[in-house]
Coordinates of C-alpha atoms and ligand atoms in Angstrom, one line a residue:
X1 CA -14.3 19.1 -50.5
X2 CA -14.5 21.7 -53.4
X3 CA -16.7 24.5 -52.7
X4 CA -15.6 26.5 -54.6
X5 CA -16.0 25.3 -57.8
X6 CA -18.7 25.9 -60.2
X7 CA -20.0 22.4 -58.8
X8 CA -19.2 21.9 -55.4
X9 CA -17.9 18.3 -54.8
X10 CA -16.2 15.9 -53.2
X11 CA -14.9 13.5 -56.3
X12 CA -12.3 15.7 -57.7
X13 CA -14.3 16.9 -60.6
X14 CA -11.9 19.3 -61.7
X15 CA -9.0 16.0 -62.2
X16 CA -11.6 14.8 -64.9
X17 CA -12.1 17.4 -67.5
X18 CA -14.4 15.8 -69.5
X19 CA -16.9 14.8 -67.0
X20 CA -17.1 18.2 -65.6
X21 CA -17.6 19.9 -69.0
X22 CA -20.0 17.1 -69.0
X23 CA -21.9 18.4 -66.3
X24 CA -21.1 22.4 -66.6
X25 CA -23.1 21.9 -70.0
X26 CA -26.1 20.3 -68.0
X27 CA -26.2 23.3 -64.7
X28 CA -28.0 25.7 -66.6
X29 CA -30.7 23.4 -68.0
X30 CA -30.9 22.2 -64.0
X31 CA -31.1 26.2 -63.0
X32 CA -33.9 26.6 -66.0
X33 CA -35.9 23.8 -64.8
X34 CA -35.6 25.0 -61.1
X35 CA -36.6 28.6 -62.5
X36 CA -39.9 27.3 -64.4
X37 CA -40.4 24.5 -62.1
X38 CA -39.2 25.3 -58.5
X39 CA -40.7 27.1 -55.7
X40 CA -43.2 30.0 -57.1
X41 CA -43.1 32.9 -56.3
X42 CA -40.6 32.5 -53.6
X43 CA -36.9 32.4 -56.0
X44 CA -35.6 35.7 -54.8
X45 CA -36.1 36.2 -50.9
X46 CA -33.8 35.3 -48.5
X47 CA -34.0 31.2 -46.9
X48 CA -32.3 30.3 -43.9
X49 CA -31.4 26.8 -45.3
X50 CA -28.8 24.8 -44.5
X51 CA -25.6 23.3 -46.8
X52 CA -23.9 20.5 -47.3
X53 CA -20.0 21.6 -46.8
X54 CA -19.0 18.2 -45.6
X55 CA -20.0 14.9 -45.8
X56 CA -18.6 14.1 -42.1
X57 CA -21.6 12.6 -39.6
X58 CA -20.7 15.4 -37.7
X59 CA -21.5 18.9 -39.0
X60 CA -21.7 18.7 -42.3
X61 CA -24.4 21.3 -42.7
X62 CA -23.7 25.1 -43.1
X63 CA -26.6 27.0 -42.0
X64 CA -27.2 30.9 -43.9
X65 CA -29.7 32.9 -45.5
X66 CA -29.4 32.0 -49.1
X67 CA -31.6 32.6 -52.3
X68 CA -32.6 29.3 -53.5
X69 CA -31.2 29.4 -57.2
X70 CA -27.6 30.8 -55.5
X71 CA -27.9 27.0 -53.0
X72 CA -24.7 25.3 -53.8
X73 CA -26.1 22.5 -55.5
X74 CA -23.3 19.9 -55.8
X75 CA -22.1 16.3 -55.7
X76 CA -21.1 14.7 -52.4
X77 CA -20.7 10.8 -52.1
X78 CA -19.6 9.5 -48.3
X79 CA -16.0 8.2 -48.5
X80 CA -14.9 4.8 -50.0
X81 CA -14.3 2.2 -48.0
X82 CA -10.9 1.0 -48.7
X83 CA -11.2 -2.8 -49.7
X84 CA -15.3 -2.7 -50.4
X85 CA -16.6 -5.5 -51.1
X86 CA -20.0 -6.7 -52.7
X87 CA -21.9 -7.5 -49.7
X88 CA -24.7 -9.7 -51.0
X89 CA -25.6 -11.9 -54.1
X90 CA -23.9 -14.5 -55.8
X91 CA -20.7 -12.1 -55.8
X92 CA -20.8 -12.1 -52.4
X93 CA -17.1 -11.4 -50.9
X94 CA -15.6 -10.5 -54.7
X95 CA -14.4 -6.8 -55.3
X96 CA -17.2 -4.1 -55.1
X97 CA -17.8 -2.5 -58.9
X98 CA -15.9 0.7 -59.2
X99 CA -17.4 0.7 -62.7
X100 CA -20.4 -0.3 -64.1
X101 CA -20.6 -4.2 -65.1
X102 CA -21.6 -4.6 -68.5
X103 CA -24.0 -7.3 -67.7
X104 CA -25.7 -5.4 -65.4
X105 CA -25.5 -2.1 -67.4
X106 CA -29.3 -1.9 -67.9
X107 CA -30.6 -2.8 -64.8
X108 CA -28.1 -0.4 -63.2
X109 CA -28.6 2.6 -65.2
X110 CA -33.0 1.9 -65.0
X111 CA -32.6 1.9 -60.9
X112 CA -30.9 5.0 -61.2
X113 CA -32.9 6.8 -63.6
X114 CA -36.1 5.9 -61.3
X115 CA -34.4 6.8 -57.9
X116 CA -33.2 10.1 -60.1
X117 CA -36.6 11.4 -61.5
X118 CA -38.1 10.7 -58.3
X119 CA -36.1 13.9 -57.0
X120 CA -37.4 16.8 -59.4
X121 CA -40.9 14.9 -59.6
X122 CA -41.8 16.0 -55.9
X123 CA -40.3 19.6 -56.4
X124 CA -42.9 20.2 -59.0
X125 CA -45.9 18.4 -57.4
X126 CA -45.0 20.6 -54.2
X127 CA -44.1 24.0 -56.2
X128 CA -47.4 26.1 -55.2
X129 CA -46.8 25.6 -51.3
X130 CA -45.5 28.7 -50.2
X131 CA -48.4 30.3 -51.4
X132 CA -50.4 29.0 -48.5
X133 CA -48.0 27.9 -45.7
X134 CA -49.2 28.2 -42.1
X135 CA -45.8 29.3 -41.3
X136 CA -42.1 30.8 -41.9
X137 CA -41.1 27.6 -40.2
X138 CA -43.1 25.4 -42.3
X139 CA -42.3 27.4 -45.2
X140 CA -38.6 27.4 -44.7
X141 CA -38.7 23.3 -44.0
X142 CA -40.5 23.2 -47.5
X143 CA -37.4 25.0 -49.4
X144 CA -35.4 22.8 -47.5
X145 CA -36.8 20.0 -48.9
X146 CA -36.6 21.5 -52.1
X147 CA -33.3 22.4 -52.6
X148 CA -31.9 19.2 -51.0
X149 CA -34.5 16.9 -53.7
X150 CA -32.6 19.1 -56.6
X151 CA -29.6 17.9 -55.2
X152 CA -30.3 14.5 -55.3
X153 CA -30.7 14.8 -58.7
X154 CA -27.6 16.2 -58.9
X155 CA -26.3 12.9 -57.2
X156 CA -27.8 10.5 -59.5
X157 CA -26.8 13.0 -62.8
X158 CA -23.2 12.7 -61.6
X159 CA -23.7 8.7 -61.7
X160 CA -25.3 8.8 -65.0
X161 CA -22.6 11.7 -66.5
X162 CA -20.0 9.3 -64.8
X163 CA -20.3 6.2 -65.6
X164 CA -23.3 5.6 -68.3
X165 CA -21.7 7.5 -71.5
X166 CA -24.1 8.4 -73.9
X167 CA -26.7 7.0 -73.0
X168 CA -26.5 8.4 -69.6
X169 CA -26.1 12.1 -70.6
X170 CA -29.4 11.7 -73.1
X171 CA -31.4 10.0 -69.4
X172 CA -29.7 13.1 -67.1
X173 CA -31.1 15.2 -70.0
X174 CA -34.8 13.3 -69.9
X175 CA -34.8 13.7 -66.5
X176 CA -35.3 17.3 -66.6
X177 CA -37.8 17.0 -69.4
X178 CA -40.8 14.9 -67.6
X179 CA -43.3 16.5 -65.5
X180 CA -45.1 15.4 -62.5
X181 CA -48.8 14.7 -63.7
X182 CA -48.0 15.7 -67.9
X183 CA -50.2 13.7 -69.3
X184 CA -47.9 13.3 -72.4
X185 CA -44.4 13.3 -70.4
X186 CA -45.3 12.0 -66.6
X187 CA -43.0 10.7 -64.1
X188 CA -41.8 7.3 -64.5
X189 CA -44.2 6.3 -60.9
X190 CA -47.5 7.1 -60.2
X191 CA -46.7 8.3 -56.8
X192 CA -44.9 11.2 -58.1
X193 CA -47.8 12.2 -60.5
X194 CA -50.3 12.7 -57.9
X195 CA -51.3 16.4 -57.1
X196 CA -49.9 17.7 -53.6
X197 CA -51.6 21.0 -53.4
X198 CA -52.1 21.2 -49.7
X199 CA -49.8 21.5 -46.6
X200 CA -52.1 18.3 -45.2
X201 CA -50.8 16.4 -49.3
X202 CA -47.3 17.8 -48.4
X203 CA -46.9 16.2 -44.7
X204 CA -48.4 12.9 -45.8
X205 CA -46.3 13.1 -48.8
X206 CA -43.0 13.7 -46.7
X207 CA -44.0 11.1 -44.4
X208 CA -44.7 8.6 -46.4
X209 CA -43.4 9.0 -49.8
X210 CA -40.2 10.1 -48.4
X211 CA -39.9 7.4 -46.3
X212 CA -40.4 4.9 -49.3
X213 CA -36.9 7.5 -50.6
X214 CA -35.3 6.1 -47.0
X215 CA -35.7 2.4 -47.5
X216 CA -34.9 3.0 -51.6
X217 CA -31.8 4.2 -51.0
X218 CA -30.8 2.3 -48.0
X219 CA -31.1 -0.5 -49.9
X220 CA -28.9 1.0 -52.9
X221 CA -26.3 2.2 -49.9
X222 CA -25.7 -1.2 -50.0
X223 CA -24.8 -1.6 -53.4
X224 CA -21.9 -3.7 -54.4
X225 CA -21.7 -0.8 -57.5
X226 CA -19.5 1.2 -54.7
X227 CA -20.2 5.0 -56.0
X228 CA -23.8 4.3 -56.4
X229 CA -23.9 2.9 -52.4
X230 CA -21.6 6.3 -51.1
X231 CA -24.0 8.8 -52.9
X232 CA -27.2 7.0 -50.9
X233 CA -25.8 6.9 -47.8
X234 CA -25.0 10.9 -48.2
X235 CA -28.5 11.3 -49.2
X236 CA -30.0 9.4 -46.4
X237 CA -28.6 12.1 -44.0
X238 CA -30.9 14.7 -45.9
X239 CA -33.6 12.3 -46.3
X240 CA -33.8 11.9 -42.9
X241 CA -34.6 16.0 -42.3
X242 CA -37.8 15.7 -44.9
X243 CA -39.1 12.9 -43.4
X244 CA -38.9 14.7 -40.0
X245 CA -40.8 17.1 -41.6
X246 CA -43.5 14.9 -42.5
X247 CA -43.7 13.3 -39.6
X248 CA -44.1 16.1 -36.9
X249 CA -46.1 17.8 -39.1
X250 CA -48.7 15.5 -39.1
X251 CA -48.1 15.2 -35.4
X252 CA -48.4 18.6 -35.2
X253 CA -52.0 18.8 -37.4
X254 CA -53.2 16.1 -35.5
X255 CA -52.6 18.0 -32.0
X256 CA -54.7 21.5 -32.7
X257 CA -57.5 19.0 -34.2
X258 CA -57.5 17.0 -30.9
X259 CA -57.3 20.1 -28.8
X260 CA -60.1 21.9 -31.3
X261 CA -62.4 18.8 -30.6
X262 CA -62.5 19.5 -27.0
X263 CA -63.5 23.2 -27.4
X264 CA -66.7 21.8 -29.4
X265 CA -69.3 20.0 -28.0
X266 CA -69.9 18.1 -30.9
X267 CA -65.8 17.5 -31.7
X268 CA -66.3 19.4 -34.7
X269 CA -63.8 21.0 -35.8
X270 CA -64.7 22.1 -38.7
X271 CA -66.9 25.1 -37.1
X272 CA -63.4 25.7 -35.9
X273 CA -61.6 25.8 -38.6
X274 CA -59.6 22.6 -37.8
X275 CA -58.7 19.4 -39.7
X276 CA -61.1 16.8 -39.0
X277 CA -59.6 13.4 -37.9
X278 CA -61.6 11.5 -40.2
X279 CA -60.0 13.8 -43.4
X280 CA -56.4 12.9 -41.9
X281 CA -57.4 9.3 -41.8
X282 CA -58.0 9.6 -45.8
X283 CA -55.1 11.2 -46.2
X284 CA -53.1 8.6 -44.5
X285 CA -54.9 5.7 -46.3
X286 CA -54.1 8.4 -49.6
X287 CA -50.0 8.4 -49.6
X288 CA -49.7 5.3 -47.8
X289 CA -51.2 3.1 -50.0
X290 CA -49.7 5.2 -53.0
X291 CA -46.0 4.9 -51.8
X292 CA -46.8 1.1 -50.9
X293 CA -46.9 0.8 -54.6
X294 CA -42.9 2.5 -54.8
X295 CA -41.5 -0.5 -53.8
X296 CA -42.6 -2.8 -56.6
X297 CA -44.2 -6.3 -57.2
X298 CA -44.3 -8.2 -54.3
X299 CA -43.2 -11.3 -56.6
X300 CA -40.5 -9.8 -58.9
X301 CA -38.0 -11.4 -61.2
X302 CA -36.4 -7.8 -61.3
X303 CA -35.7 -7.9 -57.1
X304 CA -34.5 -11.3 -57.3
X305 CA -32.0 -10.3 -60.3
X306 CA -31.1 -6.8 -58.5
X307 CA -30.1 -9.0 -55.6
X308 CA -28.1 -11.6 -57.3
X309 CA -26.0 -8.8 -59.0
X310 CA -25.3 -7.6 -55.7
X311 CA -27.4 -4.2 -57.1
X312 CA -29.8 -3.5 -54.2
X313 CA -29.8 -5.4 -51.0
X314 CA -31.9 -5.4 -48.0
X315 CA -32.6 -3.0 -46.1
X316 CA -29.3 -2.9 -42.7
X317 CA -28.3 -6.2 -45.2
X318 CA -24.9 -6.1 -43.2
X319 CA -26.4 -5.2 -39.5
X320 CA -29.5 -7.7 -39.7
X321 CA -28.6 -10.4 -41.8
X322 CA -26.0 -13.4 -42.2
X323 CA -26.8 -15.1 -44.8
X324 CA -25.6 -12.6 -47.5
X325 CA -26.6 -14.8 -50.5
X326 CA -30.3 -15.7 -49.9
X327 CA -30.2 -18.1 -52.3
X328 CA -32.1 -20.6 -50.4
X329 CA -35.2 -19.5 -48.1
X330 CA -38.6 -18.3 -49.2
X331 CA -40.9 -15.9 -47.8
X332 CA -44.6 -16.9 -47.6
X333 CA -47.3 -13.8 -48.8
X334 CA -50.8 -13.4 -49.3
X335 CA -52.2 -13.8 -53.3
X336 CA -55.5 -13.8 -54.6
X337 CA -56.4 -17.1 -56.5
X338 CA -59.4 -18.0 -58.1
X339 CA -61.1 -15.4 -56.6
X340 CA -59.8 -15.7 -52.9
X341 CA -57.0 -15.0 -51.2
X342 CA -54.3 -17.3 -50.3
X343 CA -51.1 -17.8 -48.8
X344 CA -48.3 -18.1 -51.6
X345 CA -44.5 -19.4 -50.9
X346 CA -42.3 -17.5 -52.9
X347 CA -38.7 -18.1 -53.1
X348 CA -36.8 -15.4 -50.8
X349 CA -35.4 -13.1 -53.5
X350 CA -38.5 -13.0 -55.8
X351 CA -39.8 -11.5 -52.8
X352 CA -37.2 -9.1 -51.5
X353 CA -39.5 -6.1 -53.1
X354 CA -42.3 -7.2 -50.2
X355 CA -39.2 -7.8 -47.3
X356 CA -38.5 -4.4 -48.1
X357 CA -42.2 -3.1 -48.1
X358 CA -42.0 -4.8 -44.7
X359 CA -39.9 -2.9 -43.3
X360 CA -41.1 0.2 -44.2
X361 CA -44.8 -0.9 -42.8
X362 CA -42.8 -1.2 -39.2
X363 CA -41.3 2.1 -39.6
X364 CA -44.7 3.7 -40.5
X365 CA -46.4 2.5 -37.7
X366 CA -43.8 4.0 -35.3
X367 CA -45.5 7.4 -36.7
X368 CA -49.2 6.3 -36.0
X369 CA -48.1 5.6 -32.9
X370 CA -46.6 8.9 -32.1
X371 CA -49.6 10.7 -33.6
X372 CA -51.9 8.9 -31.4
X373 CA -50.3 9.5 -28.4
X374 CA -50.5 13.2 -29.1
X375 CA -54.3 11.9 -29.3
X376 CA -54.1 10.4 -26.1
X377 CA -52.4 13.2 -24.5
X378 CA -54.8 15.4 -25.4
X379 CA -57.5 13.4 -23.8
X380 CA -59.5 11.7 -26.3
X381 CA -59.9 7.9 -27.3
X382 CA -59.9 7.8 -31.2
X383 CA -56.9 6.4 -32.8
X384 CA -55.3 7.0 -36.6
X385 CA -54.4 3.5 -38.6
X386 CA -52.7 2.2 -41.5
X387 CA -54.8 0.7 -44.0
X388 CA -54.4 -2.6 -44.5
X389 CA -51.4 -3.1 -47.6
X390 CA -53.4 -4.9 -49.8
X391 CA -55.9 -1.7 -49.5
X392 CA -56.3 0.8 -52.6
X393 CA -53.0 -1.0 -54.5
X394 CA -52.4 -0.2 -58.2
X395 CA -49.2 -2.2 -58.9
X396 CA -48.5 -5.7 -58.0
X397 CA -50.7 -8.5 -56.8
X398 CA -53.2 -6.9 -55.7
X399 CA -53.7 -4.2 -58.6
X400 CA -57.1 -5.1 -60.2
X401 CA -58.8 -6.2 -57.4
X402 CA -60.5 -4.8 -54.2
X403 CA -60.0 -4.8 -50.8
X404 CA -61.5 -3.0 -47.4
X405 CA -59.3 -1.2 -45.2
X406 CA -59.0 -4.4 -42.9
X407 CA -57.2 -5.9 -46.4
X408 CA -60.4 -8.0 -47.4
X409 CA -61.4 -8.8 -50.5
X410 CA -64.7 -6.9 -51.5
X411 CA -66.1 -6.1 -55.2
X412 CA -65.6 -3.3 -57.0
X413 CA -69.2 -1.6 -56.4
X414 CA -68.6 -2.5 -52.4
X415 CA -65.8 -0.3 -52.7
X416 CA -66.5 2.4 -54.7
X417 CA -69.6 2.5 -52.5
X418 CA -67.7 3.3 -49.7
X419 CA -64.7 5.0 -51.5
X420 CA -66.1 8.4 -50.3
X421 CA -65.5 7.1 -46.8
X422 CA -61.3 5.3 -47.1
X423 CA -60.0 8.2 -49.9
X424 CA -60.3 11.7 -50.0
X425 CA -63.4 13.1 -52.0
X426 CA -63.4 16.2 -53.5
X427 CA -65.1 18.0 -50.5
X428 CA -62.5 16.9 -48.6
X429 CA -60.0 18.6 -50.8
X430 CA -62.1 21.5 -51.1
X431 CA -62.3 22.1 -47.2
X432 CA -58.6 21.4 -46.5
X433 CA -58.2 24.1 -49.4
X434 CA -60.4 26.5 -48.0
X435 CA -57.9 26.4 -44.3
X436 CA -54.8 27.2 -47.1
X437 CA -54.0 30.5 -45.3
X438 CA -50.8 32.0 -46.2
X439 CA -49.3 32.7 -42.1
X440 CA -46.5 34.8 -43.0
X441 CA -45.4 36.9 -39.5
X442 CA -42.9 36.0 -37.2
X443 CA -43.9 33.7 -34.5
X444 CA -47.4 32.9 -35.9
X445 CA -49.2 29.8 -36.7
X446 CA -52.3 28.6 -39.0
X447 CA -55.3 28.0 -36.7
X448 CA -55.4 24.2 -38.0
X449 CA -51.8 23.3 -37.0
X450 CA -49.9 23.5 -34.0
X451 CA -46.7 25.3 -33.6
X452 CA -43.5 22.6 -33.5
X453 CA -41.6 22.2 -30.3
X454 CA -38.4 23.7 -31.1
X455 CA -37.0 25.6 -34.3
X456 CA -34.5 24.7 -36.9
X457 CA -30.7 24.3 -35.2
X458 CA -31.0 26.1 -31.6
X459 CA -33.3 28.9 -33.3
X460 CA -36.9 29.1 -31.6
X461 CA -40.1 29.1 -33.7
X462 CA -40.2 33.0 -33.7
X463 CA -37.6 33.2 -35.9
X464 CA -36.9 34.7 -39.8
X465 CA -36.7 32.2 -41.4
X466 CA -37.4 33.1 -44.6
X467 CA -37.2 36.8 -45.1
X468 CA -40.2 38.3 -47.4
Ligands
LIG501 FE1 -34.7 12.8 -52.4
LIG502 FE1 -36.8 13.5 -49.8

């Protein structure tokens, strides 16, 4: 591993001249976008963040106060496997790609680009955090998350510098020249143009649109294009830190509102100046159904020709399947016909978009059911829920038509009637706002969240971690 290059890496950049001229041309657009579009207002103090120095499973993270534009931003792919194989497809068993197949050129270089502007996308919707965090732990997490989403672009640049040409230097540059929500230059999905300008936006985000990140790129770690599979699996390790954020965070919300209910006759928390459960709910039916839309179509030429390249598999495609080719089964789904819904059979890889949806449902409810029992241990009876995923849908089969939270079809005044009660209104917004207290000392919390159980890496909550 190379840290001490401009670049830090783990590919022997400095063996290939032209690539890393390639890339030392494209660092200081990458530090002028992180200048103008990072964290505000937070670019010079002191972040106790941690590095990637190795890409071992077993400490591979540094962790130091650092200044976010001095993080070693660099390009780590896990090792090669020494005879890889294409695990999946109708190359199944032949020689994984070490460069990119011509035939499959397009396809390759479009999954990348929309994994890739996924990365900088959330570091601008999330930019005006710091402003209002409810504490140097939260605060700290967020830079983490940050820094570790720039370098994920880093990861996918690399691919594109590497092995695209051209082309792929004039996509790294686009990449850097979108912007979440620019009317005239928006991220390539939706997701990543939506507004997250409260810690309540940033925990649902992390929860659930980093998640939809998780079972992205595990499904790309199993690429048979064998430098694209080694950078997922090194991003998965980081992936797995923001979604941890997400997750307890939520928990964490969810706890001071159930023990604020029980200090109020009424369980209103609001004259406490808590998160009411019913605003989390929206929230959760908000990203949710959002990041439900990340994964595609669920009937999609694109998946089933993704799979037959042997481009993206299945989510654990080694660990939980053995028939690597799929060529055969089908998968039966819900459609609306003629007005109603109905069940559909789909052969199995025109629907490998909704397996993988699947999947990330499952792992979604294993955080509902953590946040409820902090409910439950707190004493009270009402339970969060996912929304049904045909709910609030703007790509795929159910785009254009409307559905309840239970996933039944409704008209469209039914729903925008009672739209004020599934989504966040602006009220909603307004009051989570109005709880947007910067907590900034040692040790202290925001009345509307709960401190976490432990710190970051053997420190406790009262800690520095980020020196203002
Ligand atoms: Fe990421
Ligand atoms: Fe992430």
């Amino acid at each position: 591993m190379d840290l001490n290059e401009r670049i830090p890496n783990n590919v022997n950049l400095s063996e290939d001249k032209r690539l890393q001229r390639a890339l030392e041309k494209w660092l200081p657009n990458f530090l002028s976008w992180w200048h103008d579009m990072g964290p505000e207002g937070f670019q010079q103090k002191d972040v106790w963040l941690r590095t990637a120095i190795d890409v071992g499973s077993e400490g591979w993270a540094h962790f130091d106060y650092v200044k976010m534009p001095e993080y070693r931003w660099g390009i780590f792919l896990e090792p090669a496997a020494p005879d890889a194989k294409v695990g999946f497809g109708d190359n199944y068993g032949a020689p994984a790609y070490q460069e990119v197949p011509g035939e499959f050129r397009n396809a390759l270089r479009r999954i990348i680009v929309t994994q890739g502007d996924t990365e900088p996308a959330s570091v601008e919707q999330q930019r005006r955090l710091g402003a209002t965090c409810p504490s140097l732990y939260d605060l700290r997490n967020l830079f983490q998350v940050n820094v570790e989403e720039g370098r994920h672009l880093w990861a996918m640049v690399y691919l594109l510098h590497g092995y695209f040409g051209r082309d792929g230097r004039d996509e790294a540059d686009a990449l850097l020249e979108r912007r979440s929500g620019n009317p005239d230059k928006p991220r390539i999905l939706e997701a990543f143009n939506q507004p997250c300008d409260d810690w309540l936006n940033f925990f649902a985000f992390t929860m659930f649109t980093d998640r939809d990140g998780k079972y992205q790129l595990s499904a790309l770690a199993e690429s048979g294009f064998e430098p694209l599979a080694r950078t997922c699996r090194f991003m998965l390790t980081e992936e797995a830190h923001h979604m941890f954020v997400g997750d307890t965070g939520l928990s964490r919300v969810v706890k001071r509102t159930a023990q604020l209910m029980k200090q109020n006759p009424n369980e209103d928390v609001r004259e406490l100046g808590g998160i009411p459960l019913d605003i989390i709910q929206k929230y959760i039916n908000f990203w949710f159904s959002y990041s439900l839309d990340l994964f595609g179509g669920e009937i999609s030429s694109n998946s089933a020709d993704f799979f037959a390249a042997g481009l993206k598999g299945r989510f654990k495609e080694q660990e939980q399947y053995t028939d690597h080719v799929a060529a055969e089964g089908s998968f039966t789904m819900m459609v609306v016909e003629d007005g109603q819904l109905a069940s559909r059979e789909v052969p199995l890889r025109n629907a490998l978009n909704e397996v993988l949806r699947g999947e990330y449902v499952k792992d979604c409810e294993k955080g509902l059911a953590r946040w409820n029992k902090a409910l439950a241990d707190e004493g009270l009876n009402q339970r969060l829920y996912l929304p049904n995923i045909r709910f609030h849908r703007h790509v795929g089969e159910y785009a254009g038509h409307y559905f309840d939270i239970g996933g039944n079809l409704i008209s469209q005044d039914e729903f925008e009637a009672k739209k004020p009660e599934w989504l966040p209104k602006i009220e909603d917004r307004e009051y989570v706002r109005s709880l947007m207290k910067p907590v900034t000392e040692v040790g202290k919390i925001a009345n509307w969240m709960a401190p976490p159980a432990t710190g970051i890496k053997g420190k406790p909550f009262e800690f520095e971690y980020v020196r203002l």
